[in-house]
Every structure is written in C-alpha cells, then in structure tokens.
mmCIF file of C-alpha atoms and ligand atoms in Angstrom:
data_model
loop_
_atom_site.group_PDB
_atom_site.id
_atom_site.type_symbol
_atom_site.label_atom_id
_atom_site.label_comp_id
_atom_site.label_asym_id
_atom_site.label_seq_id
_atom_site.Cartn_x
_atom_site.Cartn_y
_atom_site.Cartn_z
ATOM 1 C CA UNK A 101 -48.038 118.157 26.905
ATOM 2 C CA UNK A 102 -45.883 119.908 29.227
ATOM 3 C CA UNK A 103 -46.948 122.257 32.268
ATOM 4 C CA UNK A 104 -44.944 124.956 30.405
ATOM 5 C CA UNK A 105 -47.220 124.240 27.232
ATOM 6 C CA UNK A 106 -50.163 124.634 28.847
ATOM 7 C CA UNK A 107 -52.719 127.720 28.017
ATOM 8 C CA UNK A 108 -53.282 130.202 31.102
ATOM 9 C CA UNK A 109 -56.754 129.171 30.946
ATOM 10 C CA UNK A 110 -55.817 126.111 32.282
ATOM 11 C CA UNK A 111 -53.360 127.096 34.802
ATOM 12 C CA UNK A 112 -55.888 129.495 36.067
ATOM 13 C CA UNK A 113 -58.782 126.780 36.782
ATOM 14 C CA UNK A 114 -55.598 124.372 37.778
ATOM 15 C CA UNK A 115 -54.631 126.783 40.846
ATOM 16 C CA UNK A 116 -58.238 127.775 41.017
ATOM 17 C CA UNK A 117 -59.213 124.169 41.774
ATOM 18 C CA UNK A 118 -56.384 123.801 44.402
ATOM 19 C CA UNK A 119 -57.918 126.883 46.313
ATOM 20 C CA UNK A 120 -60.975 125.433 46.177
ATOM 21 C CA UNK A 121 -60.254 122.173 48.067
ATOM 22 C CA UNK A 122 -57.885 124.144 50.713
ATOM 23 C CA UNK A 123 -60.649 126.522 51.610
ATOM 24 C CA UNK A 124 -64.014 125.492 50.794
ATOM 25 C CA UNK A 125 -63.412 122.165 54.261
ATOM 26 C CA UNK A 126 -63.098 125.383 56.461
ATOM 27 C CA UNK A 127 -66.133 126.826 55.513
ATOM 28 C CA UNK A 128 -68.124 123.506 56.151
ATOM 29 C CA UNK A 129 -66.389 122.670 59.286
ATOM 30 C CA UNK A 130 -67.383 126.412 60.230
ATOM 31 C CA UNK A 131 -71.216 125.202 59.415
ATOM 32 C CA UNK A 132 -70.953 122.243 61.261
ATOM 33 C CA UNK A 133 -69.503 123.739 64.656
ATOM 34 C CA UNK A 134 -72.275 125.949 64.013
ATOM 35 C CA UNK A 135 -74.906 123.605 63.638
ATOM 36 C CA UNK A 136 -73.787 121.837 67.022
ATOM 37 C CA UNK A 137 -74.245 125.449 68.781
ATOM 38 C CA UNK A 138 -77.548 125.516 67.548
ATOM 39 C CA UNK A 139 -78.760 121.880 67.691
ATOM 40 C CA UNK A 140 -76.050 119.909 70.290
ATOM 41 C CA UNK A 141 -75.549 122.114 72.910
ATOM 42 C CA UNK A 142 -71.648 122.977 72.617
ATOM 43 C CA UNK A 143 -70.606 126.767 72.859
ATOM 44 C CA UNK A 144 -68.082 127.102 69.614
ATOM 45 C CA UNK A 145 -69.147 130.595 68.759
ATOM 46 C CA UNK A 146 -71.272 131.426 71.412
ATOM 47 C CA UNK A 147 -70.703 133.175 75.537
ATOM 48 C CA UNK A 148 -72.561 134.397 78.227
ATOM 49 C CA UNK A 149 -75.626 134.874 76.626
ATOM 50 C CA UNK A 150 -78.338 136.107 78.634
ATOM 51 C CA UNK A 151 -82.078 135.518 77.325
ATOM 52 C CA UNK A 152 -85.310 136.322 78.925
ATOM 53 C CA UNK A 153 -85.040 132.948 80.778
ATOM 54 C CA UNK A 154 -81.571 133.276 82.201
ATOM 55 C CA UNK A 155 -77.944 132.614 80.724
ATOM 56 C CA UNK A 156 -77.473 129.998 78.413
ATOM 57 C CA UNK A 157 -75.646 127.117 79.473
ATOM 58 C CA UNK A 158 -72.627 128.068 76.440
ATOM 59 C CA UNK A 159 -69.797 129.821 78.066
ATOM 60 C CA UNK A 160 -65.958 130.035 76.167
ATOM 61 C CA UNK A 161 -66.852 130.332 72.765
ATOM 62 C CA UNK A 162 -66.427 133.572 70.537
ATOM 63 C CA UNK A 163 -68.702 134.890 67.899
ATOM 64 C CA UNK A 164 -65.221 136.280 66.097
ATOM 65 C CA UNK A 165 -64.204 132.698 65.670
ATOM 66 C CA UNK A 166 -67.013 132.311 63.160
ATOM 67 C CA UNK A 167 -65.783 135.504 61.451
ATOM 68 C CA UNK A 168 -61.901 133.700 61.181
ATOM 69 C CA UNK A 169 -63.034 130.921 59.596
ATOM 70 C CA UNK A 170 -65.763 132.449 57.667
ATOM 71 C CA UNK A 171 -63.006 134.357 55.731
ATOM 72 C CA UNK A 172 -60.123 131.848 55.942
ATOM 73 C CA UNK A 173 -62.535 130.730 52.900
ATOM 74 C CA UNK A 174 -63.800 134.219 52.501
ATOM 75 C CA UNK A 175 -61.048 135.397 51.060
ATOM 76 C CA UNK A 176 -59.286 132.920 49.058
ATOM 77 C CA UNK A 177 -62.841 132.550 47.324
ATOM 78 C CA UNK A 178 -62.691 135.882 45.888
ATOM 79 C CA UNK A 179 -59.869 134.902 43.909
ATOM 80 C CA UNK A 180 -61.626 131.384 42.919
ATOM 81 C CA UNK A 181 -63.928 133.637 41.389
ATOM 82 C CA UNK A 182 -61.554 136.274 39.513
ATOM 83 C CA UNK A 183 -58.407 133.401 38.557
ATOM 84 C CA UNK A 184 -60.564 131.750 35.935
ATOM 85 C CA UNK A 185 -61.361 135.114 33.896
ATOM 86 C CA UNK A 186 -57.868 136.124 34.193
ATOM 87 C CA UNK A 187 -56.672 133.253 32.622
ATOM 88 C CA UNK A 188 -59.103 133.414 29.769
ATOM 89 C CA UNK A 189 -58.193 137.149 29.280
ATOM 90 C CA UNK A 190 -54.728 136.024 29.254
ATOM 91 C CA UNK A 191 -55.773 133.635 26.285
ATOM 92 C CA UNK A 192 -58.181 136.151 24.450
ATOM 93 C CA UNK A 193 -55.993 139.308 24.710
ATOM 94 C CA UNK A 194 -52.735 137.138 22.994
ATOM 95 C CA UNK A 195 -54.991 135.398 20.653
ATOM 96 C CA UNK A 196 -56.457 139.087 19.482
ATOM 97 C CA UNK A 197 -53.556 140.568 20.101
ATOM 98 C CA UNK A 198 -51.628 138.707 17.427
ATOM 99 C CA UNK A 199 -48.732 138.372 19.906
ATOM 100 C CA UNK A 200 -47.636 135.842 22.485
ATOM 101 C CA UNK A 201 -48.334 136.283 25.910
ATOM 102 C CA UNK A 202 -45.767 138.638 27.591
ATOM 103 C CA UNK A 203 -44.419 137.003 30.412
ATOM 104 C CA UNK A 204 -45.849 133.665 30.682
ATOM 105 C CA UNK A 205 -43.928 132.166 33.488
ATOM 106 C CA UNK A 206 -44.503 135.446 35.078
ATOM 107 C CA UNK A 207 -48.096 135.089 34.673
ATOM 108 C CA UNK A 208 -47.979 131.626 36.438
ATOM 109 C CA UNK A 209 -45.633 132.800 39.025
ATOM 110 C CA UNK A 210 -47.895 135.842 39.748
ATOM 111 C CA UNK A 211 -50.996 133.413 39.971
ATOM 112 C CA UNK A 212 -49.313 130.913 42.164
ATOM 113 C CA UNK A 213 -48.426 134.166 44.250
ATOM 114 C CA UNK A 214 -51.609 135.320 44.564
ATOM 115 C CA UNK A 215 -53.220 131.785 45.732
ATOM 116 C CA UNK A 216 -50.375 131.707 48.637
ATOM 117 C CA UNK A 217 -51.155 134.699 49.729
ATOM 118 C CA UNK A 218 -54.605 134.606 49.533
ATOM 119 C CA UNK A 219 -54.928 132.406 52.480
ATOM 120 C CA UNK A 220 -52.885 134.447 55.091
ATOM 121 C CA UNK A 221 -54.719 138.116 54.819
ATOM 122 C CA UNK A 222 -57.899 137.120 55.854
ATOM 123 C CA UNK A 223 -57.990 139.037 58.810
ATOM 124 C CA UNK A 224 -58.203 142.482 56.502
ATOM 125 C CA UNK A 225 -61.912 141.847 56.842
ATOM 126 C CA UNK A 226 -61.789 142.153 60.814
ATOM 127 C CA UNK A 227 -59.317 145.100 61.699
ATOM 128 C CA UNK A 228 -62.243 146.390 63.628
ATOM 129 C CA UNK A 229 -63.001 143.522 65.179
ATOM 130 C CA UNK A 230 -61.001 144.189 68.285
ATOM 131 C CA UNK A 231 -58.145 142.604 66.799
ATOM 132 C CA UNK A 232 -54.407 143.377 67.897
ATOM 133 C CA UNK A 233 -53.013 146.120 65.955
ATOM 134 C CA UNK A 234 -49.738 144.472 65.780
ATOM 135 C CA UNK A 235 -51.733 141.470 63.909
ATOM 136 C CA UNK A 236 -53.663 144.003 62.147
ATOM 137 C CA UNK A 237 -50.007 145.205 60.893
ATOM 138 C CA UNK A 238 -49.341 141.920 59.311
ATOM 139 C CA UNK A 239 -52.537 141.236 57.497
ATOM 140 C CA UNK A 240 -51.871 144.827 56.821
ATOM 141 C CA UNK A 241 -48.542 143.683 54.993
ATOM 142 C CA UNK A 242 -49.799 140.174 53.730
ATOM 143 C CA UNK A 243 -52.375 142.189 51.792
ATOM 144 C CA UNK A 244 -50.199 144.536 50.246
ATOM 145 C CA UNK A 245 -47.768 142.165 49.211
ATOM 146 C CA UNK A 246 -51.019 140.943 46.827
ATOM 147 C CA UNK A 247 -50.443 144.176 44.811
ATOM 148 C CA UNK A 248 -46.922 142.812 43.364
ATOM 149 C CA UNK A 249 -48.192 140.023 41.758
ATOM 150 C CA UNK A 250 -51.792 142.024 40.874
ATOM 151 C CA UNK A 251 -49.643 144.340 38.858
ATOM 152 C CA UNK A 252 -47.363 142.183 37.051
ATOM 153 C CA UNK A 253 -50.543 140.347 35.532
ATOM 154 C CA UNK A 254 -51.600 143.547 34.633
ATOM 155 C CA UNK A 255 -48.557 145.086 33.443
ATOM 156 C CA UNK A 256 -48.237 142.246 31.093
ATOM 157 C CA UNK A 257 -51.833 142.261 29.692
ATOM 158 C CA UNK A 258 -51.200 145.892 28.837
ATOM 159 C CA UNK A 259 -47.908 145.293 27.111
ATOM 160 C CA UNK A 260 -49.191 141.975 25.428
ATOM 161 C CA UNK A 261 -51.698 144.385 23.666
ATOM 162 C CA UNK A 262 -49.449 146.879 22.747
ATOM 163 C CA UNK A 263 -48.153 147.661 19.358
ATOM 164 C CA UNK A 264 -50.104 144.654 18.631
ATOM 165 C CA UNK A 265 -52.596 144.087 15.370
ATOM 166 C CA UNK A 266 -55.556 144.063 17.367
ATOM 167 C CA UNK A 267 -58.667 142.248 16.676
ATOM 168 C CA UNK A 268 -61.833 144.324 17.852
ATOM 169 C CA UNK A 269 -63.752 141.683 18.871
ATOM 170 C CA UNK A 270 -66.617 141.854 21.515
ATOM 171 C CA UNK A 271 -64.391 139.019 23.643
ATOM 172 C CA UNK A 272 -61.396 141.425 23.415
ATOM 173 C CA UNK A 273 -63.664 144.471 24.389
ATOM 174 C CA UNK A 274 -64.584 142.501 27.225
ATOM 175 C CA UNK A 275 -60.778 141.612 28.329
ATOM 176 C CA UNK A 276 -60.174 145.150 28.225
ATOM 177 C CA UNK A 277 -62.978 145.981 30.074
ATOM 178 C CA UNK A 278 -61.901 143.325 32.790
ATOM 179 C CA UNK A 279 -58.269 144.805 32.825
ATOM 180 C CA UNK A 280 -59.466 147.989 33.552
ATOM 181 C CA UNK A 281 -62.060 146.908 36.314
ATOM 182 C CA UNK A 282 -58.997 144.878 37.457
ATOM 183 C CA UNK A 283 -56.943 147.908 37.665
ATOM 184 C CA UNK A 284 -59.351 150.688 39.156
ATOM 185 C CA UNK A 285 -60.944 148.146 41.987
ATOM 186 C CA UNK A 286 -57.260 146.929 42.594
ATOM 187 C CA UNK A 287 -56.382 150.196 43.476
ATOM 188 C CA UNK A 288 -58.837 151.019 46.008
ATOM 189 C CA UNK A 289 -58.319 148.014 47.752
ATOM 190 C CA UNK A 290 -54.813 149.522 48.688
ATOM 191 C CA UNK A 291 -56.426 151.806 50.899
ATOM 192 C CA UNK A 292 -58.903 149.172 52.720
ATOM 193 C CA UNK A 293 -56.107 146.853 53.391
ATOM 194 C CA UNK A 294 -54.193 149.312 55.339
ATOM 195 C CA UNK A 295 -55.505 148.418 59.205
ATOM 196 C CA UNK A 296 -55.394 152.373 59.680
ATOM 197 C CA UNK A 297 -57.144 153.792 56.739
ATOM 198 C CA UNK A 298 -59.725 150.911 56.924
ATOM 199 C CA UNK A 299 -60.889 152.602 59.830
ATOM 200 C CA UNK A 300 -62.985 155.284 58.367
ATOM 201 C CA UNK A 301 -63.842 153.273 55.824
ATOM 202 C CA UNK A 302 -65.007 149.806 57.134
ATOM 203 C CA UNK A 303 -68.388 148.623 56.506
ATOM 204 C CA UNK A 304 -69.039 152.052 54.191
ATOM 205 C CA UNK A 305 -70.517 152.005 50.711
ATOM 206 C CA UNK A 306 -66.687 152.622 49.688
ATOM 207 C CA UNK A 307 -65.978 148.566 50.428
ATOM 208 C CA UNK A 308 -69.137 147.929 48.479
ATOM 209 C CA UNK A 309 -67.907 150.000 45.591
ATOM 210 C CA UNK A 310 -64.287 148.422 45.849
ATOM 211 C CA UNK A 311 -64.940 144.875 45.783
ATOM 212 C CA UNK A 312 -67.743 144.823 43.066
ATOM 213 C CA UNK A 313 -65.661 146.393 40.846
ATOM 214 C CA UNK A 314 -62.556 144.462 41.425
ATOM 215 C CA UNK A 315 -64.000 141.288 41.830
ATOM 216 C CA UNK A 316 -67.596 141.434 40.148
ATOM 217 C CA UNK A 317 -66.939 143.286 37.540
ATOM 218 C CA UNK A 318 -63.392 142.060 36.550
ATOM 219 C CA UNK A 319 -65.012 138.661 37.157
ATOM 220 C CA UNK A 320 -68.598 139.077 35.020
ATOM 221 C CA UNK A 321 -66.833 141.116 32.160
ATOM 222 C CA UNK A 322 -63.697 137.970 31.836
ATOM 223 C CA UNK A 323 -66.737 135.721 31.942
ATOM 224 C CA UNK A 324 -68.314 137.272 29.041
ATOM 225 C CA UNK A 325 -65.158 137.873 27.160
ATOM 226 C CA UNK A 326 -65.074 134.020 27.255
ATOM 227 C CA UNK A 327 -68.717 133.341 26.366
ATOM 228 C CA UNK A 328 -68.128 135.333 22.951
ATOM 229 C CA UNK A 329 -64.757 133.590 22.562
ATOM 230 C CA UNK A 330 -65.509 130.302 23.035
ATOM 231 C CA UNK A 331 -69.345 130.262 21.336
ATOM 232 C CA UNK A 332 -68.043 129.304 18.288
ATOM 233 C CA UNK A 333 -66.397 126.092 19.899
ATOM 234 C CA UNK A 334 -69.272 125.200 21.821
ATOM 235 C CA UNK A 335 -72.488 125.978 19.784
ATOM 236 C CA UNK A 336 -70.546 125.753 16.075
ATOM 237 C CA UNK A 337 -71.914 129.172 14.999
ATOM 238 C CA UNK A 338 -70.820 132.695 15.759
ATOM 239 C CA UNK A 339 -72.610 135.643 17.802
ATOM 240 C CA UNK A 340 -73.740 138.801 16.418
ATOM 241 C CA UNK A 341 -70.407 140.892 16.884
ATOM 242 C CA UNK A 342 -72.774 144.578 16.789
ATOM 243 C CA UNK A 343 -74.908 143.164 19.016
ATOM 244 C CA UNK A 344 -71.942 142.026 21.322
ATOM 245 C CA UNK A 345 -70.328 144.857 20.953
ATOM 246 C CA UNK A 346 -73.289 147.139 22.000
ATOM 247 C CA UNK A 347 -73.767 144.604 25.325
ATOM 248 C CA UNK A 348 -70.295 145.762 26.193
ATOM 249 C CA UNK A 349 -70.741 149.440 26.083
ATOM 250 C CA UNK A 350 -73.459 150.067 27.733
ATOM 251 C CA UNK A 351 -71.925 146.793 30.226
ATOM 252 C CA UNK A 352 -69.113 148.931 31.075
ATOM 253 C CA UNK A 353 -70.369 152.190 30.953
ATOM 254 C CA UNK A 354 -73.325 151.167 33.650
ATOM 255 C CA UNK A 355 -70.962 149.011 35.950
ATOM 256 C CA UNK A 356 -69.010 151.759 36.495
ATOM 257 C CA UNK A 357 -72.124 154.534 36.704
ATOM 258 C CA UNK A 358 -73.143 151.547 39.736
ATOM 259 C CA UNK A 359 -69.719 151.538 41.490
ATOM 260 C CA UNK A 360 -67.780 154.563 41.102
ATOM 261 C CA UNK A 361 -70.155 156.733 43.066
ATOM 262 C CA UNK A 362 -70.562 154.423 45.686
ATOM 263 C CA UNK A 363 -66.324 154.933 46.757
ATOM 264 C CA UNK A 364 -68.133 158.813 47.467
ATOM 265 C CA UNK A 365 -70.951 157.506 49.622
ATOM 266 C CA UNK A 366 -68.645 155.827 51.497
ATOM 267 C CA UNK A 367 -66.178 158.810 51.804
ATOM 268 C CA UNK A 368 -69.356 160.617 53.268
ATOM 269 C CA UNK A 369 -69.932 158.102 55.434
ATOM 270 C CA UNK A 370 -72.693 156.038 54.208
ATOM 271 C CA UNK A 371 -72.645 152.721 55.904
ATOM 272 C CA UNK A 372 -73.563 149.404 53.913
ATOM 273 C CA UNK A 373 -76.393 146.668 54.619
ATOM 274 C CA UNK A 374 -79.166 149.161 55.260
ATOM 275 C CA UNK A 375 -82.466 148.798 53.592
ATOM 276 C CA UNK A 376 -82.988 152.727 53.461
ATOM 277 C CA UNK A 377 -81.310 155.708 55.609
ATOM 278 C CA UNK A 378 -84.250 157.916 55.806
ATOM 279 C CA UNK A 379 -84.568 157.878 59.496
ATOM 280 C CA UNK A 380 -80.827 159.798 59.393
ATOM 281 C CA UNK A 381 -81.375 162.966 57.962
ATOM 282 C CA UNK A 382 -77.531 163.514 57.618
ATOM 283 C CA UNK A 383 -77.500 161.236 55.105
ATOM 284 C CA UNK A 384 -80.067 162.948 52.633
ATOM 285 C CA UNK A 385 -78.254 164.817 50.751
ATOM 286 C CA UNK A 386 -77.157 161.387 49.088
ATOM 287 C CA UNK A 387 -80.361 161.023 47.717
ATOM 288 C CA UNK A 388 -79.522 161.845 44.150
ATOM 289 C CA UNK A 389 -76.458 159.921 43.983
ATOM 290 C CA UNK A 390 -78.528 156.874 45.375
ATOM 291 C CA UNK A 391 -81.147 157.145 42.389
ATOM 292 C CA UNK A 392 -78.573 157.745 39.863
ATOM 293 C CA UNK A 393 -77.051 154.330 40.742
ATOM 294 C CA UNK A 394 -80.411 152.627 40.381
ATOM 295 C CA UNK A 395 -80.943 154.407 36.943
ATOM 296 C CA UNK A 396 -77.591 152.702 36.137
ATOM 297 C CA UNK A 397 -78.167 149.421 37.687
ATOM 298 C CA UNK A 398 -81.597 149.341 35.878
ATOM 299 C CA UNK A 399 -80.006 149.876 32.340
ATOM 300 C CA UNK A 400 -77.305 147.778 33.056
ATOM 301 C CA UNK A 401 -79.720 144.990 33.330
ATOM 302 C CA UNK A 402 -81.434 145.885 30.706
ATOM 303 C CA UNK A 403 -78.176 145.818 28.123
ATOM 304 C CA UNK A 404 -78.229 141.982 29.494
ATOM 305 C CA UNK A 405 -81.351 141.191 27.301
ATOM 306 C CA UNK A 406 -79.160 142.134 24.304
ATOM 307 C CA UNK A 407 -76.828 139.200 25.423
ATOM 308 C CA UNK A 408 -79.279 136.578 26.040
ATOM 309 C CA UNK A 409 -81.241 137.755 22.893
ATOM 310 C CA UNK A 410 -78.094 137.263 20.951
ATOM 311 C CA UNK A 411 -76.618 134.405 22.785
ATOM 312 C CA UNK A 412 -79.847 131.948 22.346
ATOM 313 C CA UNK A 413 -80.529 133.597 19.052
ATOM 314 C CA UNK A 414 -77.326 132.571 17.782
ATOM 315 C CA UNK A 415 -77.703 128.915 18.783
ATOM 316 C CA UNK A 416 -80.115 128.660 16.285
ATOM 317 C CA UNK A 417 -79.794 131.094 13.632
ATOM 318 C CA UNK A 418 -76.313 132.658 14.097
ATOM 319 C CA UNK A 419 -74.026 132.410 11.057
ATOM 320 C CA UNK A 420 -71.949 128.671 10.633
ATOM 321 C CA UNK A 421 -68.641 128.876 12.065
ATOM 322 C CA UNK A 422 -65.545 127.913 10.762
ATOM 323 C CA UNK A 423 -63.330 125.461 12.987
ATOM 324 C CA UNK A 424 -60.901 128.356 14.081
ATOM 325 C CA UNK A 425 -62.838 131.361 13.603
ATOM 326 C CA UNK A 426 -60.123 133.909 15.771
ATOM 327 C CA UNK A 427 -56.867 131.521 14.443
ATOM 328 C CA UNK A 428 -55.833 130.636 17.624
ATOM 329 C CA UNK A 429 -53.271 128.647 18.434
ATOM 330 C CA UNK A 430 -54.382 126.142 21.357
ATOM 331 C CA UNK A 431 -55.324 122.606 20.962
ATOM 332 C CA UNK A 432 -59.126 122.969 21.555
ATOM 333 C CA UNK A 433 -59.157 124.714 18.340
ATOM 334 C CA UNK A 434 -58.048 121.793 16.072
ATOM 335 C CA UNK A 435 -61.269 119.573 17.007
ATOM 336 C CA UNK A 436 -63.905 119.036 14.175
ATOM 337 C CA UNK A 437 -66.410 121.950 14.171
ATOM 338 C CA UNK A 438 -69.020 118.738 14.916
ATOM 339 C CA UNK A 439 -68.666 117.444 18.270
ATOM 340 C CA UNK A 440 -66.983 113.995 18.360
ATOM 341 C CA UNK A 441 -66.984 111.412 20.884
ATOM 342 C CA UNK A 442 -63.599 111.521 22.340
ATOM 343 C CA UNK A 443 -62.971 115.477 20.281
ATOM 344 C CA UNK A 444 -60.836 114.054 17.709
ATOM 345 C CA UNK A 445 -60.947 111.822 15.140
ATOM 346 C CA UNK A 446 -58.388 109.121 15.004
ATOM 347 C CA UNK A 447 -55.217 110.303 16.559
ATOM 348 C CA UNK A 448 -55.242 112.576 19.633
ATOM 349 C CA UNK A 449 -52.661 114.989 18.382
ATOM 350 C CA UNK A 450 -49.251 115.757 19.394
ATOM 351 C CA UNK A 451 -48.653 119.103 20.885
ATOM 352 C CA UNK A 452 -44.938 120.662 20.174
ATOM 353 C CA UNK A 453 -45.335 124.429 21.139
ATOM 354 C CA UNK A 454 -46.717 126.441 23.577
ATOM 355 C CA UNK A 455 -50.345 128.141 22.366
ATOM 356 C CA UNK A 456 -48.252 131.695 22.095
ATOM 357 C CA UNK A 457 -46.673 131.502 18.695
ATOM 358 C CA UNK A 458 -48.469 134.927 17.508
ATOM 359 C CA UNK A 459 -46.737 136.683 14.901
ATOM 360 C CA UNK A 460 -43.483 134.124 14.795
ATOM 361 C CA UNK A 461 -40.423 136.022 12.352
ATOM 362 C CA UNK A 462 -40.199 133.272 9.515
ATOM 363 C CA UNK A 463 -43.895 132.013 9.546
ATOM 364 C CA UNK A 464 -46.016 132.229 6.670
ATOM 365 C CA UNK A 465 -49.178 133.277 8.807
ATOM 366 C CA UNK A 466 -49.298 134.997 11.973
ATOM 367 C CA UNK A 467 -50.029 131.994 14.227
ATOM 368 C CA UNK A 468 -48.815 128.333 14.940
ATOM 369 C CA UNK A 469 -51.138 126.513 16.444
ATOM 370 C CA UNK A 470 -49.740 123.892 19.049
ATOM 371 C CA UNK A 471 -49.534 120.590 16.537
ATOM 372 C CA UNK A 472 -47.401 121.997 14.541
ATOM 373 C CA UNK A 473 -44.024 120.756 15.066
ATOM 374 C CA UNK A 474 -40.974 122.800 15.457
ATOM 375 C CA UNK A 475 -38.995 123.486 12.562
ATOM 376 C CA UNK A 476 -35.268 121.975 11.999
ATOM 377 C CA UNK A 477 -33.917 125.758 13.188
ATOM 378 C CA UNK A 478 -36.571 126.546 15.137
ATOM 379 C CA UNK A 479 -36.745 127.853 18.935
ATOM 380 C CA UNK A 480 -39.672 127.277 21.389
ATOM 381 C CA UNK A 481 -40.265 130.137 23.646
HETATM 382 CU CU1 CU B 915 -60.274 139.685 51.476
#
C-alpha cells in the first residue's frame, strides 16, 4: 500500500505518534531536572529562596523554565489528543457520507501543518509570565497561523457531507458533533492566542470553557463516533443505534450547557482553579450560572450510563453483525467477521485504491472497497 492509499485514520495516529516521541523526552527531562532540585541539590528551577532557616543554597535557576518545558510538551499534546478523532471523523463522515473525502492531500497537508506548528506556540500559555512582548508577538503569530490549517480540515468535513446521501448513524452524529465542538472552541481560541486580548482573559473560566470544548469535547465526541463505528469490527455485533443515538443528544446538548457559560464567567472575570469564591462577594451574582453547569455536568454523566449500558450489553446480546455493516471501503473491513490469527485467511490482500471510492460514476454500488482492482478505463483519485 501506498502513503497516498492510506485511510486518515492512519495518517492521524502516524503524525500523532511522531508528536509523541518529539515531545513527551521534554516533559521527562523537565521531571528529572526537577527531581535533582528536590533530591540533589542543583537549582534548575529554583532562586533565592528564603525559608524560615535562611536562603537556600539554589541561586540561577527560574521557576518559568519549568513552565517552557512543561508546555513545549504541553502543547503539542493537545493535538496528540484531538489528531486521532479527526482522522476517524475523516473516515466516518466519507464512509456515511457516501462520498470520498474532499481534499485528501489537503487533509494530510493540514495535519502535517498543524504538528509543525504545534511545537513553536507554546509560549501562548505564558504571555503573562513576564515574557517579552515582542516574543509574545510571535507566539502571537505562530498560533494564528494554526487557524489555516484548523479550517481547511473543517471546511472539507463540511463539504464532504454535503449534498451527500447521509447515513444517520450514532458514529456520524458523533462526527458532527465533534466538527462543531471543533469549530466553536476553535474560534475562541483566536482570541486567547492574541498576547493582547489574552490579557483580560488569562487564567479566567473563559480558557476553561475554550479548551474543553475544543479539545475535550471535539476529542471525547470523535472518540465515541469511533467506538460505535468500529464495534461491529471489534466485538462482531452491532450497538443499539436508539440507544446511541439518545447518548449523543443529551452528550452534546450537556457539553455545551457545561462550557458555553463558562466563556461568560470568564468575561466577568471569574478566575479558574478555585475551590469556591464565596469569600469575594463580587463574584456572587454567578451563583446561578455556577449551579446550572453542575445540573449539566451531572446529566451529562448520567447520559454516559446509556453508553456503557449499551456498549457491554451489546457484547453479549447485541444483534450479529455482518462483515461490513456501514459498506466501507478500507481494508480492515474485508477481514472475517471471526477474528483470525494473522486477520485474513490465506492471502493478505492486495490493495489498488484509496478507501474513498464513495459513489464512483460507472459502479454498480456506491462503494469500492480497496481490493478491488482498477478497471481497464479506470482512474484512481
Ligand atoms: Cu497551547
């Protein structure tokens, strides 16, 4: 198989894993100057400290050098968290769609984008942080420069569903759902990447609201979309699609009742990390917005029995599936419904197309899957 054959899916775990072993050594060499602080004596992150017995012998280091590396993984981890659910949205929303991906090399380009840059803006978490503004400026522009590649993925989920037959299915409820999470935290994190508008809002419930919608809820509702797509494949029976569909409304409906008021508390000034904010009386007229998020987060959890009723239900007692329940096109789809040593029997098969051919003018059915080989006047992609 060639790269260009390859499903998103794969290309998203495939630059997902590449982020992971660039940023995850920082993070552990951060722990380990930080355990010689503590244990060893040496002043990385530590100066001048004064305790009740004198100064400390550390002098030179700087607490903010903790924060630099912190987020030189930080950042880039946020996106090893959202890459794999955009690349099985990708998959789901062509596949129920009935339509090939629109813009596939785009979609690659975009993600390859968005790793780069992820690991030169991680200094949009420290604008206050006594950082030069003229540094500020350029994480100011590194981050924006995100937005370009953000949009094109989401420009072409949007026109890969349109005008196309549609299948309702709780997985592509869930891709929509993740597109639109995608979308409305994306945009919000416009204003918190500009060093001067980031300001007001630093360390406010409106970064709270931002990045839990853009990153745990695109990131939860793609994961789900590809627990309801892929059951079939991994426990050989299908979900309950009412009860699905039900875990996705009231999903949705809470995750947003959670987060959208929170970009308000933060507009009024409410900061984050506090237990409770009744010793500032400026601060209780929030009240009511406060418990109406918990009455939100508390059915939200709730709708998550529905899934793991139906998910460990259907294990057992779901309905058989059949080997390509959604006709999809991509190779994991042509293994025996029984799990085989090795996934095939006999021949590993050839694969001749990409897993896009949706809807091809001249086929009999509406998809090709990848073994197929092309015909004498045929085009790939
Ligand atoms: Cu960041």
């Amino acid at each position: 198989m060639t790269m260009t054959r390859l499903p998103l899916t794969i290309w998203a775990f495939f630059i997902t894993a590449i982020l992971g072993v660039l940023s995850f050594p920082v993070l552990l060499s951060a722990a380990v100057l930080l355990l010689m602080d503590r244990g060893f004596g040496t002043s990385f992150y530590m100066s001048d400290i004064v305790t009740s017995s004198g100064a400390l012998d550390a002098t030179g280091g700087s607490p903010i050098l903790y924060e630099h590396l912190f987020w030189f993984l930080g950042h880039p981890e946020v996106y090893i968290i959202l890459l794999p659910a955009l690349g099985m949205t990708s998959e789901i929303i062509s596949t129920c769609s009935r339509k090939p991906i629109f813009g596939y090399r785009a979609m690659i380009g975009s993600m390859l984008a968005i790793g780069f840059l992820s690991f030169i803006v991680w200094g949009h978490h420290m604008f206050l942080t006594g950082m030069n503004p003229f540094l500020g400026g350029v994480f100011t522009f590194t981050t924006l420069l995100i937005a370009i590649p953000s949009a094109v993925k989401a420009f072409n989920f949007i026109t890969t569903i349109w005008r196309g037959n549609v299948m309702m299915t709780p997985a592509m409820l869930f891709c929509i759902g993740a597109v639109s999470a995608f979308i409305s935290g994306g945009v919000t994190g416009i204003i918190l990447a500009d060093s001067a508008l980031d300001i007001s809002q630093h360390d406010t419930y409106f970064v709270v609201g931002h990045f839990h919608i853009v990153m745990g809820m695109t990131a939860i509702l793609g994961m789900f979309a590809g627990i309801y797509h892929y059951f079939p494949k991994l426990y050989g029976r299908m979900m309950n699609m009412r009860m699905g569909m039900a875990h996705f409304w009231v999903t949705i409906v809470c995750g947003y009742g959670v987060f959208l008021p929170m970009h308000f508390l933060g507009e009024g000034g409410l900061p984050r990390r506090y237990y409770e904010n009744t010793n500032f009386p400026m601060f209780d007229h929030f009240l009511d917005l406060n418990i109406l998020i918990s009455i939100f987060a508390s059915v939200g959890v709730l709708a998550q029995v529905i899934f793991f009723f139906n998910f460990f239900y259907s294990i057992f007692r779901g309905p058989k599936a059949s080997q390509n329940p959604w006709n999809a096109n991509s190779l994991e789809w042509t293994t025996p419904v029984e799990h085989v040593h090795g996934n095939w029997i006999g021949e590993i098969p050839t694969v001749y197309r990409w897993p896009y051919d949706y809807s091809k003018p001249g086929k009999e059915k509406d998809f090709v899957p990848q073994n197929i080989p092309l015909d004498d006047n045929e085009e790939e992609h």
